[in-house]
Amino acid sequence: PFLGICFGAQLATVAFAREVMGWKGANSTEIDASTPWPVVDLLPEQKAIKEVGGTMRLGGHEVILLEGKLRTAYGRDRIVERFRHRYHIIREYAERMEGAGYRVTAVDPSGEIINAFEVEGHPYFVGVQFHPEFKSRPGRPSPTYVSFMEVVKGI
């Protein structure tokens, strides 16, 4: 089982693009600004910012859960999770990868920002842009972690 959080989700997307799609050199522009396949790039509102202190997409934001493991885990289609990022998975590339098993499973209310994905046909391969650890508490772990651990426990 795999659970990628924030940068982990972004790097899993890069790996999928390279290994499954065959997009040699796919990367995040945070790592390689001249990548031929920029599957992860700055959020649109971040592109004009030159002084980056305190400018991330931070705090609680609404997440729309589409059909998938996270929607099952949370038992609803709208949640609020906490974020801390400047870069995101680019929808155009995610849509191109969908035919190969990459499936977007959560977005922001505009539908433009990808907040989670999973890989079809895998027992548990989930990437989330949000930080479920920020809302987990002793005795009340995030449903993201609970669903992941249930799969791990069953192996």
Short mmCIF file of C-alpha atoms in Angstrom, two decimals:
data_model
loop_
_atom_site.label_atom_id
_atom_site.label_comp_id
_atom_site.label_asym_id
_atom_site.label_seq_id
_atom_site.Cartn_x
_atom_site.Cartn_y
_atom_site.Cartn_z
CA PRO A 1 0.00 0.00 0.00
CA PHE A 2 1.06 3.56 -0.70
CA LEU A 3 -0.12 6.86 0.75
CA GLY A 4 1.61 9.94 -0.65
CA ILE A 5 1.05 13.20 1.21
CA CYS A 6 1.67 16.61 -0.41
CA PHE A 7 5.13 16.37 -2.05
CA GLY A 8 4.80 12.56 -1.88
CA ALA A 9 1.63 12.76 -3.98
CA GLN A 10 3.37 15.07 -6.42
CA LEU A 11 6.38 12.76 -6.78
CA ALA A 12 4.10 9.73 -7.19
CA THR A 13 2.45 11.61 -10.06
CA VAL A 14 5.89 12.25 -11.59
CA ALA A 15 6.74 8.54 -11.24
CA PHE A 16 3.43 7.52 -12.86
CA ALA A 17 4.07 9.91 -15.75
CA ARG A 18 7.56 8.53 -16.30
CA GLU A 19 7.03 4.82 -15.68
CA VAL A 20 3.46 4.21 -16.86
CA MET A 21 3.03 6.91 -19.48
CA GLY A 22 6.62 6.78 -20.73
CA TRP A 23 7.04 10.55 -20.49
CA LYS A 24 10.80 10.65 -20.13
CA GLY A 25 11.92 13.66 -18.14
CA ALA A 26 8.49 14.29 -16.57
CA ASN A 27 8.95 16.25 -13.38
CA SER A 28 7.82 19.02 -11.09
CA THR A 29 8.94 22.49 -12.12
CA GLU A 30 10.05 22.88 -8.50
CA ILE A 31 12.78 20.33 -9.30
CA ASP A 32 13.33 20.94 -13.02
CA ALA A 33 12.02 24.21 -14.44
CA SER A 34 12.74 23.05 -18.01
CA THR A 35 11.03 19.64 -17.83
CA PRO A 36 9.34 18.66 -21.12
CA TRP A 37 6.44 17.19 -19.09
CA PRO A 38 5.61 19.61 -16.21
CA VAL A 39 3.06 17.36 -14.49
CA VAL A 40 3.46 19.39 -11.28
CA ASP A 41 3.71 23.18 -11.44
CA LEU A 42 3.07 26.31 -9.40
CA LEU A 43 -0.51 27.11 -8.53
CA PRO A 44 -1.73 29.87 -10.88
CA GLU A 45 -1.96 32.43 -8.05
CA GLN A 46 1.68 31.67 -7.09
CA LYS A 47 3.24 32.44 -10.48
CA ALA A 48 3.46 36.22 -10.01
CA ILE A 49 4.81 36.02 -6.45
CA LYS A 50 8.52 36.76 -6.21
CA GLU A 51 8.92 37.08 -2.40
CA VAL A 52 7.64 33.73 -1.16
CA GLY A 53 7.56 34.19 2.62
CA GLY A 54 4.05 33.46 3.95
CA THR A 55 2.49 33.08 0.51
CA MET A 56 1.62 29.37 0.33
CA ARG A 57 -1.86 28.00 -0.06
CA LEU A 58 -2.36 27.46 3.67
CA GLY A 59 -5.02 26.39 6.11
CA GLY A 60 -8.40 24.76 5.77
CA HIS A 61 -9.93 24.46 2.32
CA GLU A 62 -12.99 22.65 1.08
CA VAL A 63 -12.32 19.39 -0.75
CA ILE A 64 -14.85 17.76 -3.07
CA LEU A 65 -14.47 13.98 -2.87
CA LEU A 66 -15.26 12.08 -6.05
CA GLU A 67 -15.89 8.36 -6.20
CA GLY A 68 -13.00 6.46 -4.67
CA LYS A 69 -11.31 5.24 -1.52
CA LEU A 70 -11.29 8.61 0.25
CA ARG A 71 -14.99 9.24 -0.32
CA THR A 72 -15.68 5.79 1.10
CA ALA A 73 -13.39 6.48 4.06
CA TYR A 74 -14.97 9.83 4.91
CA GLY A 75 -18.54 8.73 4.15
CA ARG A 76 -19.40 12.02 2.46
CA ASP A 77 -18.57 14.04 -0.62
CA ARG A 78 -17.36 17.31 0.97
CA ILE A 79 -14.72 17.75 3.64
CA VAL A 80 -12.38 20.47 4.88
CA GLU A 81 -8.70 19.60 5.07
CA ARG A 82 -5.59 21.64 5.74
CA PHE A 83 -3.05 22.50 3.08
CA ARG A 84 0.46 23.87 2.85
CA HIS A 85 1.75 24.08 -0.73
CA ARG A 86 2.66 26.21 -3.73
CA TYR A 87 2.80 23.48 -6.36
CA HIS A 88 0.03 21.22 -7.60
CA ILE A 89 -0.70 18.40 -10.03
CA ILE A 90 -1.65 19.81 -13.42
CA ARG A 91 -5.13 18.81 -14.51
CA GLU A 92 -4.25 18.62 -18.22
CA TYR A 93 -1.67 15.90 -17.55
CA ALA A 94 -3.83 14.09 -14.99
CA GLU A 95 -6.60 13.83 -17.59
CA ARG A 96 -4.16 12.35 -20.10
CA MET A 97 -3.05 9.76 -17.51
CA GLU A 98 -6.59 8.70 -16.60
CA GLY A 99 -6.80 6.12 -19.39
CA ALA A 100 -3.76 4.37 -17.89
CA GLY A 101 -5.27 4.01 -14.40
CA TYR A 102 -4.50 7.36 -12.74
CA ARG A 103 -7.79 8.67 -11.37
CA VAL A 104 -8.51 12.06 -9.82
CA THR A 105 -10.59 11.47 -6.69
CA ALA A 106 -10.73 14.91 -5.05
CA VAL A 107 -10.72 18.50 -6.27
CA ASP A 108 -11.27 22.01 -4.95
CA PRO A 109 -14.74 23.58 -5.43
CA SER A 110 -13.68 25.07 -8.80
CA GLY A 111 -12.72 21.60 -10.03
CA GLU A 112 -9.36 22.93 -11.21
CA ILE A 113 -7.06 22.02 -8.33
CA ILE A 114 -6.49 18.30 -7.85
CA ASN A 115 -6.52 17.42 -4.17
CA ALA A 116 -6.24 13.62 -4.42
CA PHE A 117 -5.81 10.75 -6.83
CA GLU A 118 -5.60 6.98 -6.78
CA VAL A 119 -4.25 4.33 -9.09
CA GLU A 120 -6.87 1.88 -10.27
CA GLY A 121 -6.20 -1.83 -9.91
CA HIS A 122 -3.92 -1.36 -6.91
CA PRO A 123 -5.04 -2.41 -3.41
CA TYR A 124 -4.25 1.08 -2.08
CA PHE A 125 -2.30 3.69 -4.02
CA VAL A 126 -3.57 7.10 -2.93
CA GLY A 127 -2.00 10.54 -3.13
CA VAL A 128 -3.37 13.57 -1.29
CA GLN A 129 -2.28 17.19 -1.61
CA PHE A 130 -3.63 18.00 1.85
CA HIS A 131 -2.08 17.11 5.21
CA PRO A 132 -4.32 14.65 7.10
CA GLU A 133 -1.90 14.73 10.05
CA PHE A 134 -2.95 18.33 10.78
CA LYS A 135 -6.46 17.23 11.78
CA SER A 136 -5.66 13.85 13.34
CA ARG A 137 -5.97 13.63 17.11
CA PRO A 138 -5.31 10.85 19.64
CA GLY A 139 -8.31 8.56 19.48
CA ARG A 140 -9.62 10.38 16.37
CA PRO A 141 -7.26 9.75 13.47
CA SER A 142 -7.96 11.12 10.02
CA PRO A 143 -10.11 8.83 7.86
CA THR A 144 -7.27 9.01 5.32
CA TYR A 145 -4.97 7.22 7.78
CA VAL A 146 -7.66 4.82 8.97
CA SER A 147 -8.40 3.62 5.43
CA PHE A 148 -4.68 3.22 4.70
CA MET A 149 -4.03 1.27 7.91
CA GLU A 150 -7.01 -1.02 7.32
CA VAL A 151 -5.42 -2.11 4.04
CA VAL A 152 -2.00 -2.51 5.67
CA LYS A 153 -3.53 -4.55 8.49
CA GLY A 154 -5.13 -6.91 6.00
CA ILE A 155 -1.89 -7.83 4.26
#
